[in-house]
Amino acid sequence: MSQYVSGKTVPRADTMAFLARTLDVTPEWLTTGTVTTNDAPDSKTADTSAASTSTEALLCSNTEMPARTSENADTKAHANNDTSARRAGTTSSNNDNTLTARSTTMREFKKSSKLNDVLYDVRGPALDEAHRMEKAGAHILKLNIGNPAPFGFRTPDEVVYDMASQLTDCEGYSDSKGLFSARKAIMQYAQLKHIPNVGMDDIYTGNGASELINLCMSALLNDGDEILIPSPDYPLWTASATLAGGKVVHYLCDEQSEWYPDLQDIRSKVTDRTKAIVIINPNNPTGALYPREVLQGIVDIAREHQLIIFSDEIYDRLVMDGLEHVSIASMAPDLFCVTFSGLSKSHMIAGYRIGWMILSGNKRVARDYIEGIDMLSNMRLCSNVPAQSIVQTALGGHQSVNDYIVPGGRVYEQREFVYNALKSIPGVSVVKPKAAFYIFPKLDVKKFNITDDERFAFDLLHDKKILITKGTGFNWHEPDHFRIVYLPRIEVLSEAMTDLADFLSYYRQ
């Protein structure tokens, strides 16, 4: 049967007639999904010639079976009801009419309307096009996603060894919040970050911080609840809040002020429906690091309006130039805060999928919300247990990431190179990132006549085989930015920047 459904094999005429009789449909419906108004779909008298005609039709048909299943279930349910009626000494006068009125077209399944405003262009249409080009033989330089491993960043040997040694102990579920050893290590890390009022029960491990962001938005937001999220942002935040039914209100980060959040803009956008504010610090996509005075301004606004603070700090150990990362939760002991972090970036193990969130501050005001978080956490049973098993190892001892972010280290030197290369290209301006491994340059849209940044991304991909992410993919309001991941080695970045400069020397939309 599966061979017939897939179109790999065409049934013989007698087989087609047999299938039609068995499924209570006409051969015509079986092959095309439609019937004429005079045909009864449950006819068992289809002759061989009709089956032969239907067999030929099958050669041109791509119709699949699953949609028919529900229709046949309806027909059989009606037939069962009709049989019961006859046994009771009655007849169903409208039986033929009901069968004839059955839908004559295949049912089509569409995505939920809840996804209409959900976007994730880091892995969007441009990546799909890159995959198509690769299948055709092209080599694509992917500067679209912060995935360290393909660019030669290796997991510390001790982490790999410890995971391998513990695999046989990780075959079952853990507690839904995570292994004791992992949560203990995270709690101690929170103490080093001066995050107040954190116990073991306030820590949740996840399959990356991304899972926990989604979980938190689902547990918090009712339809129409507002949440403040930066623009530009990491698009998962906007997507998760939107999917949960919330109304995302974007506040501006000011490029002229090192991409810091515009406190006046934040204040102007708070309403009586605002539940929370999100900060991404260090920031993705800009690489900005927020100083203490900016964080204090955000705390003051949150305190005035009794907002939850969600702080995405996944890049907190990738800070350069001798600067210090400050956790905003350490400045807000009287507010309910949720802090997200993990090992994907700092330990170059994005594929292990291990992140966490820390609840801190005034948890009394969020008791009911925390019950919702616990419920959703329990529903997914637990996060990846082998990855949890190495959290203690990863957070203790020598932190290899520190070797990357000082002069002579790969991340530091690659940032220096790509920043200087970009600012030397006519029509490009850029703010130097202070953390992470992203840079968010600006294009002179008048010079290049750019009105559509997705088209720009596609044109660059087609001409130079370089994949970047468009700026509007980060919920930025103008088509004048794009994000580059500077994880490749300098020799690869050098070739890419040369190609980009050449492309922009002639490019006009």
Short mmCIF file of C-alpha atoms in Angstrom, two decimals:
data_model
loop_
_atom_site.label_atom_id
_atom_site.label_comp_id
_atom_site.label_asym_id
_atom_site.label_seq_id
_atom_site.Cartn_x
_atom_site.Cartn_y
_atom_site.Cartn_z
CA MET A 1 0.00 0.00 0.00
CA SER A 2 2.82 2.43 0.89
CA GLN A 3 4.30 1.93 -2.57
CA TYR A 4 0.99 2.92 -4.16
CA VAL A 5 0.59 5.97 -1.91
CA SER A 6 4.12 7.22 -2.64
CA GLY A 7 3.59 6.81 -6.37
CA LYS A 8 6.50 4.39 -6.72
CA THR A 9 4.21 1.64 -7.98
CA VAL A 10 1.03 1.93 -10.03
CA PRO A 11 -1.59 -0.72 -9.11
CA ARG A 12 -3.05 -2.94 -11.77
CA ALA A 13 -6.66 -2.34 -12.79
CA ASP A 14 -8.00 -5.27 -10.74
CA THR A 15 -5.97 -4.15 -7.72
CA MET A 16 -7.29 -0.62 -8.10
CA ALA A 17 -10.86 -1.93 -8.17
CA PHE A 18 -10.19 -4.06 -5.10
CA LEU A 19 -8.75 -1.09 -3.16
CA ALA A 20 -11.71 1.07 -4.14
CA ARG A 21 -14.20 -1.55 -2.92
CA THR A 22 -12.29 -2.13 0.31
CA LEU A 23 -12.03 1.58 1.14
CA ASP A 24 -15.61 2.37 0.08
CA VAL A 25 -14.51 4.91 -2.52
CA THR A 26 -14.54 5.15 -6.28
CA PRO A 27 -11.35 4.51 -8.25
CA GLU A 28 -11.56 8.11 -9.44
CA TRP A 29 -11.53 9.45 -5.89
CA LEU A 30 -8.74 7.08 -4.93
CA THR A 31 -6.41 8.47 -7.59
CA THR A 32 -7.39 12.14 -7.84
CA GLY A 33 -9.06 12.95 -4.54
CA THR A 34 -12.22 14.20 -6.30
CA VAL A 35 -15.48 12.74 -7.50
CA THR A 36 -18.13 13.90 -9.87
CA THR A 37 -21.41 14.99 -8.30
CA ASN A 38 -23.22 11.98 -9.75
CA ASP A 39 -20.78 9.43 -8.37
CA ALA A 40 -21.32 7.86 -4.96
CA PRO A 41 -17.93 7.67 -3.21
CA ASP A 42 -18.79 4.42 -1.46
CA SER A 43 -19.72 2.57 -4.64
CA LYS A 44 -18.48 -1.00 -4.66
CA THR A 45 -19.46 -1.60 -8.28
CA ALA A 46 -16.62 0.18 -10.03
CA ASP A 47 -15.82 -1.79 -13.15
CA THR A 48 -12.47 -2.72 -14.54
CA SER A 49 -12.50 -0.01 -17.21
CA ALA A 50 -12.96 2.68 -14.55
CA ALA A 51 -10.10 1.21 -12.60
CA SER A 52 -7.95 1.23 -15.72
CA THR A 53 -8.71 4.89 -16.31
CA SER A 54 -7.89 5.62 -12.68
CA THR A 55 -4.60 3.77 -12.98
CA GLU A 56 -3.57 6.12 -15.78
CA ALA A 57 -4.60 9.08 -13.66
CA LEU A 58 -2.37 7.83 -10.85
CA LEU A 59 0.65 8.39 -13.04
CA CYS A 60 0.02 12.15 -12.86
CA SER A 61 -1.28 12.23 -9.28
CA ASN A 62 0.68 13.23 -6.22
CA THR A 63 -2.28 12.80 -3.91
CA GLU A 64 -1.47 11.38 -0.49
CA MET A 65 -3.55 9.11 1.72
CA PRO A 66 -3.58 10.61 5.24
CA ALA A 67 -6.28 13.20 4.58
CA ARG A 68 -8.56 10.44 3.28
CA THR A 69 -8.28 8.57 6.55
CA SER A 70 -10.40 11.03 8.49
CA GLU A 71 -12.96 11.12 5.70
CA ASN A 72 -13.24 7.33 5.61
CA ALA A 73 -13.55 7.35 9.39
CA ASP A 74 -16.51 9.69 9.04
CA THR A 75 -18.06 7.45 6.37
CA LYS A 76 -17.59 4.29 8.41
CA ALA A 77 -18.97 5.98 11.50
CA HIS A 78 -22.06 6.92 9.48
CA ALA A 79 -22.32 3.39 8.17
CA ASN A 80 -22.17 2.00 11.71
CA ASN A 81 -24.90 4.36 12.82
CA ASP A 82 -27.02 3.34 9.82
CA THR A 83 -26.55 -0.34 10.68
CA SER A 84 -27.66 0.29 14.23
CA ALA A 85 -30.75 2.09 12.97
CA ARG A 86 -31.70 -0.83 10.72
CA ARG A 87 -31.28 -3.25 13.62
CA ALA A 88 -33.73 -1.11 15.54
CA GLY A 89 -36.23 -1.51 12.71
CA THR A 90 -35.64 1.87 11.14
CA THR A 91 -33.99 3.09 7.98
CA SER A 92 -31.80 6.07 7.33
CA SER A 93 -33.56 8.05 4.63
CA ASN A 94 -30.72 10.50 4.14
CA ASN A 95 -27.89 7.96 3.95
CA ASP A 96 -27.27 8.44 0.23
CA ASN A 97 -27.46 12.21 0.52
CA THR A 98 -24.96 12.25 3.37
CA LEU A 99 -22.47 10.14 1.46
CA THR A 100 -22.87 12.20 -1.68
CA ALA A 101 -22.31 15.43 0.31
CA ARG A 102 -18.92 14.28 1.56
CA SER A 103 -16.06 16.64 0.67
CA THR A 104 -14.81 16.04 -2.85
CA THR A 105 -11.34 17.58 -2.27
CA MET A 106 -8.40 16.42 -0.22
CA ARG A 107 -8.08 18.06 3.20
CA GLU A 108 -5.07 20.40 3.49
CA PHE A 109 -3.25 21.00 6.75
CA LYS A 110 -1.76 24.45 7.35
CA LYS A 111 0.47 25.86 10.06
CA SER A 112 -1.14 27.47 13.09
CA SER A 113 -2.11 31.12 12.76
CA LYS A 114 -0.13 31.64 15.98
CA LEU A 115 2.98 31.42 13.80
CA ASN A 116 1.96 34.25 11.49
CA ASP A 117 4.15 36.82 13.28
CA VAL A 118 6.87 34.41 14.39
CA LEU A 119 10.21 34.78 12.61
CA TYR A 120 13.65 33.25 13.00
CA ASP A 121 15.80 34.45 10.13
CA VAL A 122 19.09 33.26 11.64
CA ARG A 123 17.97 30.00 10.08
CA GLY A 124 15.53 31.32 7.52
CA PRO A 125 15.08 31.63 3.74
CA ALA A 126 18.70 32.68 3.11
CA LEU A 127 19.98 29.52 4.79
CA ASP A 128 17.53 27.44 2.77
CA GLU A 129 18.97 29.00 -0.39
CA ALA A 130 22.51 28.31 0.84
CA HIS A 131 21.59 24.65 1.33
CA ARG A 132 20.19 24.53 -2.21
CA MET A 133 23.41 26.00 -3.57
CA GLU A 134 25.52 23.54 -1.60
CA LYS A 135 23.57 20.64 -3.05
CA ALA A 136 24.42 22.05 -6.46
CA GLY A 137 28.13 22.00 -5.56
CA ALA A 138 28.80 25.51 -4.22
CA HIS A 139 30.97 26.13 -1.16
CA ILE A 140 29.27 28.59 1.22
CA LEU A 141 30.98 30.50 4.03
CA LYS A 142 28.37 30.57 6.79
CA LEU A 143 28.69 33.72 8.86
CA ASN A 144 25.06 33.53 9.93
CA ILE A 145 25.09 31.57 13.19
CA GLY A 146 27.27 31.50 16.31
CA ASN A 147 28.32 27.87 16.12
CA PRO A 148 31.98 27.60 17.27
CA ALA A 149 32.76 23.96 16.41
CA PRO A 150 32.82 24.23 12.57
CA PHE A 151 35.47 26.95 12.87
CA GLY A 152 37.94 24.88 14.86
CA PHE A 153 36.99 25.73 18.44
CA ARG A 154 37.27 22.55 20.48
CA THR A 155 35.63 21.47 23.71
CA PRO A 156 38.11 21.33 26.63
CA ASP A 157 39.52 17.79 26.88
CA GLU A 158 38.57 17.47 30.54
CA VAL A 159 34.91 18.16 29.71
CA VAL A 160 34.84 15.47 27.01
CA TYR A 161 36.60 12.96 29.29
CA ASP A 162 34.24 13.58 32.20
CA MET A 163 31.15 13.20 30.05
CA ALA A 164 32.41 9.92 28.60
CA SER A 165 33.20 8.63 32.10
CA GLN A 166 29.68 9.37 33.33
CA LEU A 167 27.58 8.21 30.39
CA THR A 168 26.50 4.96 32.03
CA ASP A 169 25.24 6.98 35.01
CA CYS A 170 23.14 9.23 32.76
CA GLU A 171 20.78 6.73 31.19
CA GLY A 172 17.73 7.68 33.23
CA TYR A 173 15.79 10.88 33.78
CA SER A 174 17.12 13.39 36.25
CA ASP A 175 15.06 15.63 38.49
CA SER A 176 13.07 17.96 36.23
CA LYS A 177 15.19 20.89 37.39
CA GLY A 178 18.45 19.03 36.86
CA LEU A 179 21.17 17.00 38.54
CA PHE A 180 22.20 18.03 42.04
CA SER A 181 25.85 18.43 41.00
CA ALA A 182 24.95 20.69 38.06
CA ARG A 183 22.60 22.91 40.06
CA LYS A 184 25.06 23.15 42.93
CA ALA A 185 27.77 24.37 40.57
CA ILE A 186 25.36 26.88 38.99
CA MET A 187 24.30 28.13 42.42
CA GLN A 188 27.94 28.73 43.33
CA TYR A 189 28.44 30.53 40.03
CA ALA A 190 25.46 32.75 40.89
CA GLN A 191 27.17 33.58 44.17
CA LEU A 192 30.29 34.66 42.29
CA LYS A 193 28.07 36.93 40.20
CA HIS A 194 26.57 38.37 43.42
CA ILE A 195 23.03 37.29 42.49
CA PRO A 196 21.05 37.37 45.76
CA ASN A 197 18.60 34.96 47.35
CA VAL A 198 19.36 31.89 45.22
CA GLY A 199 18.89 28.34 46.49
CA MET A 200 19.06 24.96 44.80
CA ASP A 201 15.33 25.01 44.00
CA ASP A 202 15.74 28.31 42.13
CA ILE A 203 17.89 26.76 39.39
CA TYR A 204 16.57 25.00 36.30
CA THR A 205 18.70 23.31 33.64
CA GLY A 206 17.54 23.24 30.05
CA ASN A 207 18.39 22.00 26.59
CA GLY A 208 20.17 25.27 26.01
CA ALA A 209 18.93 28.58 27.38
CA SER A 210 16.59 28.74 24.37
CA GLU A 211 14.28 26.05 25.77
CA LEU A 212 14.01 27.90 29.07
CA ILE A 213 13.24 31.23 27.39
CA ASN A 214 10.36 29.58 25.56
CA LEU A 215 9.17 27.94 28.77
CA CYS A 216 9.23 31.22 30.71
CA MET A 217 7.26 33.10 28.09
CA SER A 218 4.62 30.36 27.90
CA ALA A 219 4.21 30.31 31.68
CA LEU A 220 3.88 34.10 32.01
CA LEU A 221 2.00 35.70 29.14
CA ASN A 222 -1.73 35.86 28.54
CA ASP A 223 -3.14 37.15 25.26
CA GLY A 224 -2.40 40.85 25.02
CA ASP A 225 0.08 41.04 27.90
CA GLU A 226 2.95 43.33 26.94
CA ILE A 227 6.65 42.63 27.30
CA LEU A 228 9.52 45.02 26.51
CA ILE A 229 12.22 43.49 24.30
CA PRO A 230 15.23 45.29 22.78
CA SER A 231 15.57 46.20 19.13
CA PRO A 232 17.75 44.75 17.76
CA ASP A 233 17.23 41.52 19.69
CA TYR A 234 18.00 37.85 19.54
CA PRO A 235 14.85 36.88 17.59
CA LEU A 236 13.98 33.90 19.78
CA TRP A 237 12.78 36.34 22.44
CA THR A 238 10.28 38.04 20.17
CA ALA A 239 9.21 34.73 18.65
CA SER A 240 8.65 33.02 22.00
CA ALA A 241 6.71 35.92 23.49
CA THR A 242 4.55 36.21 20.37
CA LEU A 243 3.86 32.47 20.28
CA ALA A 244 2.81 32.62 23.94
CA GLY A 245 0.17 35.22 23.04
CA GLY A 246 2.01 38.26 24.33
CA LYS A 247 2.33 41.63 22.64
CA VAL A 248 5.98 42.46 22.07
CA VAL A 249 6.90 46.13 22.46
CA HIS A 250 10.40 46.81 21.16
CA TYR A 251 12.52 49.46 22.83
CA LEU A 252 15.42 50.98 20.94
CA CYS A 253 19.09 50.38 21.51
CA ASP A 254 21.03 53.47 20.40
CA GLU A 255 23.79 52.89 17.87
CA GLN A 256 25.18 56.36 18.56
CA SER A 257 25.64 55.40 22.23
CA GLU A 258 27.48 52.09 21.86
CA TRP A 259 24.16 50.30 21.26
CA TYR A 260 23.04 50.88 24.87
CA PRO A 261 19.30 50.68 25.63
CA ASP A 262 17.54 54.03 25.28
CA LEU A 263 16.14 54.54 28.78
CA GLN A 264 13.81 57.33 27.72
CA ASP A 265 12.35 55.11 24.99
CA ILE A 266 11.86 52.28 27.49
CA ARG A 267 10.08 54.56 29.94
CA SER A 268 7.77 55.90 27.23
CA LYS A 269 6.65 52.41 26.26
CA VAL A 270 5.62 51.06 29.66
CA THR A 271 1.83 50.68 30.05
CA ASP A 272 -0.47 49.14 32.62
CA ARG A 273 -0.33 45.90 30.57
CA THR A 274 3.49 45.65 30.68
CA LYS A 275 4.58 42.61 32.70
CA ALA A 276 8.31 42.38 32.11
CA ILE A 277 11.41 43.76 30.45
CA VAL A 278 14.07 41.71 28.65
CA ILE A 279 17.72 42.68 28.41
CA ILE A 280 20.36 40.83 26.40
CA ASN A 281 23.72 41.58 27.99
CA PRO A 282 26.22 41.06 26.42
CA ASN A 283 24.10 41.77 23.41
CA ASN A 284 23.44 39.63 20.39
CA PRO A 285 23.63 40.89 17.59
CA THR A 286 25.60 44.05 18.47
CA GLY A 287 28.23 42.75 20.87
CA ALA A 288 27.46 45.62 23.27
CA LEU A 289 28.23 45.33 26.98
CA TYR A 290 26.04 47.42 29.28
CA PRO A 291 27.75 49.49 31.99
CA ARG A 292 26.47 49.63 35.54
CA GLU A 293 24.78 53.03 35.11
CA VAL A 294 22.63 51.77 32.21
CA LEU A 295 21.67 48.68 34.18
CA GLN A 296 20.74 50.86 37.13
CA GLY A 297 18.45 52.92 34.90
CA ILE A 298 16.65 49.74 33.80
CA VAL A 299 16.33 48.57 37.41
CA ASP A 300 14.83 51.93 38.37
CA ILE A 301 12.18 51.65 35.64
CA ALA A 302 11.40 48.04 36.57
CA ARG A 303 11.11 48.99 40.23
CA GLU A 304 8.82 51.93 39.50
CA HIS A 305 6.44 49.84 37.42
CA GLN A 306 6.87 46.50 39.26
CA LEU A 307 8.21 44.61 36.25
CA ILE A 308 9.91 41.24 36.06
CA ILE A 309 13.46 41.45 34.68
CA PHE A 310 14.58 38.72 32.26
CA SER A 311 18.32 38.90 31.61
CA ASP A 312 19.93 36.85 28.83
CA GLU A 313 23.60 36.55 29.81
CA ILE A 314 24.75 33.62 27.69
CA TYR A 315 27.88 35.58 26.59
CA ASP A 316 28.88 36.83 30.05
CA ARG A 317 32.27 35.06 29.91
CA LEU A 318 33.17 36.39 26.44
CA VAL A 319 33.94 39.97 27.51
CA MET A 320 37.02 41.71 26.11
CA ASP A 321 39.16 44.80 26.70
CA GLY A 322 39.45 44.17 30.44
CA LEU A 323 35.80 45.08 30.99
CA GLU A 324 33.57 43.43 33.59
CA HIS A 325 30.15 41.91 33.07
CA VAL A 326 27.61 42.83 35.75
CA SER A 327 24.50 40.69 36.30
CA ILE A 328 21.53 43.01 36.59
CA ALA A 329 19.98 40.67 39.18
CA SER A 330 22.82 41.58 41.55
CA MET A 331 21.50 45.16 41.52
CA ALA A 332 17.84 44.27 42.11
CA PRO A 333 17.40 42.15 45.25
CA ASP A 334 13.88 43.54 45.74
CA LEU A 335 12.68 42.63 42.22
CA PHE A 336 11.88 39.24 40.74
CA CYS A 337 14.61 38.43 38.21
CA VAL A 338 15.28 35.50 35.91
CA THR A 339 18.85 35.16 34.63
CA PHE A 340 19.75 32.90 31.68
CA SER A 341 23.15 31.47 30.85
CA GLY A 342 24.85 28.26 29.73
CA LEU A 343 27.94 26.61 28.30
CA SER A 344 27.20 26.70 24.55
CA LYS A 345 29.30 29.78 23.82
CA SER A 346 31.79 30.09 26.67
CA HIS A 347 32.88 26.45 26.41
CA MET A 348 32.33 26.11 22.67
CA ILE A 349 29.87 23.21 23.11
CA ALA A 350 26.73 24.52 21.39
CA GLY A 351 25.80 21.00 20.32
CA TYR A 352 25.73 19.65 23.87
CA ARG A 353 22.64 21.81 24.54
CA ILE A 354 23.12 22.76 28.17
CA GLY A 355 21.83 26.01 29.63
CA TRP A 356 20.19 27.20 32.81
CA MET A 357 18.07 29.87 34.42
CA ILE A 358 18.28 31.32 37.91
CA LEU A 359 15.32 32.75 39.80
CA SER A 360 16.34 35.46 42.27
CA GLY A 361 15.20 38.46 44.25
CA ASN A 362 11.62 38.85 45.44
CA LYS A 363 10.14 35.44 44.64
CA ARG A 364 7.08 35.98 46.86
CA VAL A 365 5.44 38.15 44.20
CA ALA A 366 5.90 35.37 41.62
CA ARG A 367 4.70 32.30 43.54
CA ASP A 368 1.92 31.51 41.09
CA TYR A 369 4.17 32.16 38.09
CA ILE A 370 6.82 29.85 39.54
CA GLU A 371 4.17 27.13 39.87
CA GLY A 372 3.55 27.52 36.14
CA ILE A 373 7.28 27.27 35.43
CA ASP A 374 7.45 24.11 37.55
CA MET A 375 4.51 22.61 35.68
CA LEU A 376 6.05 23.18 32.27
CA SER A 377 9.45 22.03 33.52
CA ASN A 378 7.90 18.79 34.78
CA MET A 379 6.06 18.25 31.50
CA ARG A 380 9.31 18.08 29.54
CA LEU A 381 10.65 15.64 32.21
CA CYS A 382 14.24 16.91 32.27
CA SER A 383 17.03 18.34 30.16
CA ASN A 384 19.87 16.42 28.53
CA VAL A 385 21.40 14.44 31.42
CA PRO A 386 24.87 13.69 29.90
CA ALA A 387 25.32 17.42 29.26
CA GLN A 388 24.22 18.22 32.82
CA SER A 389 26.88 15.86 34.10
CA ILE A 390 29.74 18.11 32.95
CA VAL A 391 28.46 21.45 34.30
CA GLN A 392 30.45 21.08 37.50
CA THR A 393 33.62 20.30 35.56
CA ALA A 394 33.08 23.14 33.09
CA LEU A 395 32.43 25.83 35.70
CA GLY A 396 35.34 24.77 37.94
CA GLY A 397 39.08 25.14 37.46
CA HIS A 398 40.79 26.82 34.53
CA GLN A 399 38.41 28.61 32.15
CA SER A 400 39.86 28.09 28.68
CA VAL A 401 37.64 30.79 27.23
CA ASN A 402 39.86 33.36 28.96
CA ASP A 403 42.65 32.48 26.54
CA TYR A 404 40.48 33.47 23.58
CA ILE A 405 39.45 36.95 24.70
CA VAL A 406 42.80 38.62 25.44
CA PRO A 407 45.32 40.06 22.93
CA GLY A 408 46.73 37.13 20.98
CA GLY A 409 43.61 35.03 21.57
CA ARG A 410 41.50 33.94 18.62
CA VAL A 411 38.25 35.71 19.45
CA TYR A 412 40.03 38.95 20.35
CA GLU A 413 42.23 39.02 17.24
CA GLN A 414 39.38 38.04 14.91
CA ARG A 415 37.26 40.84 16.34
CA GLU A 416 40.08 43.34 15.78
CA PHE A 417 40.53 42.20 12.19
CA VAL A 418 36.88 42.19 11.14
CA TYR A 419 36.18 45.55 12.82
CA ASN A 420 39.07 47.26 11.04
CA ALA A 421 38.23 45.58 7.73
CA LEU A 422 34.58 46.65 7.84
CA LYS A 423 35.20 50.27 8.78
CA SER A 424 37.59 50.60 5.83
CA ILE A 425 34.87 49.72 3.28
CA PRO A 426 33.24 52.81 1.74
CA GLY A 427 29.56 53.02 2.69
CA VAL A 428 29.95 50.86 5.83
CA SER A 429 30.08 52.08 9.43
CA VAL A 430 30.35 49.95 12.52
CA VAL A 431 30.44 50.09 16.32
CA LYS A 432 33.22 48.00 17.84
CA PRO A 433 31.76 45.10 19.86
CA LYS A 434 32.94 44.61 23.43
CA ALA A 435 31.80 41.02 23.91
CA ALA A 436 30.49 37.83 22.26
CA PHE A 437 31.54 37.09 18.64
CA TYR A 438 29.13 39.16 16.55
CA ILE A 439 29.36 42.49 14.80
CA PHE A 440 26.44 44.51 13.41
CA PRO A 441 27.63 46.87 10.64
CA LYS A 442 25.51 49.59 9.05
CA LEU A 443 25.12 50.12 5.31
CA ASP A 444 24.65 53.50 3.64
CA VAL A 445 21.26 52.72 2.09
CA LYS A 446 21.38 55.83 -0.10
CA LYS A 447 24.75 54.92 -1.54
CA PHE A 448 23.70 51.33 -2.25
CA ASN A 449 20.02 52.14 -2.89
CA ILE A 450 19.00 49.38 -0.46
CA THR A 451 15.32 49.06 0.36
CA ASP A 452 15.19 45.31 1.06
CA ASP A 453 17.87 43.78 3.28
CA GLU A 454 16.72 40.23 2.54
CA ARG A 455 17.42 40.87 -1.12
CA PHE A 456 20.84 42.22 -0.10
CA ALA A 457 21.56 38.99 1.80
CA PHE A 458 20.49 36.86 -1.17
CA ASP A 459 22.51 38.93 -3.65
CA LEU A 460 25.65 38.63 -1.52
CA LEU A 461 25.07 34.90 -1.19
CA HIS A 462 24.66 34.42 -4.93
CA ASP A 463 27.57 36.63 -5.94
CA LYS A 464 30.17 35.84 -3.28
CA LYS A 465 28.93 32.64 -1.60
CA ILE A 466 28.87 34.39 1.79
CA LEU A 467 25.89 33.83 4.09
CA ILE A 468 25.03 36.60 6.58
CA THR A 469 21.86 37.42 8.53
CA LYS A 470 19.85 40.49 7.59
CA GLY A 471 19.37 43.19 10.20
CA THR A 472 15.57 43.09 10.15
CA GLY A 473 15.89 39.45 11.18
CA PHE A 474 16.81 40.82 14.61
CA ASN A 475 13.69 42.98 14.75
CA TRP A 476 15.60 46.07 13.70
CA HIS A 477 13.31 48.62 12.05
CA GLU A 478 15.38 49.60 8.99
CA PRO A 479 16.94 47.56 6.12
CA ASP A 480 20.38 49.06 6.81
CA HIS A 481 22.22 46.51 8.99
CA PHE A 482 23.44 42.94 8.84
CA ARG A 483 25.15 40.62 11.30
CA ILE A 484 28.48 38.88 10.81
CA VAL A 485 29.76 36.05 13.00
CA TYR A 486 33.53 36.47 13.31
CA LEU A 487 34.36 32.92 14.44
CA PRO A 488 36.37 31.89 11.33
CA ARG A 489 40.15 32.20 11.45
CA ILE A 490 41.68 35.45 10.21
CA GLU A 491 42.75 34.02 6.86
CA VAL A 492 39.15 33.03 6.14
CA LEU A 493 37.80 36.36 7.39
CA SER A 494 40.36 38.17 5.25
CA GLU A 495 39.09 36.51 2.09
CA ALA A 496 35.50 37.16 3.12
CA MET A 497 36.09 40.86 3.82
CA THR A 498 37.90 41.24 0.48
CA ASP A 499 34.93 39.66 -1.27
CA LEU A 500 32.49 41.86 0.65
CA ALA A 501 34.42 45.00 -0.26
CA ASP A 502 34.45 43.98 -3.91
CA PHE A 503 30.73 43.23 -3.84
CA LEU A 504 29.90 46.62 -2.34
CA SER A 505 32.10 48.39 -4.88
CA TYR A 506 29.54 47.65 -7.59
CA TYR A 507 26.36 46.70 -5.73
CA ARG A 508 23.26 48.82 -6.17
CA GLN A 509 19.76 47.54 -5.56
#
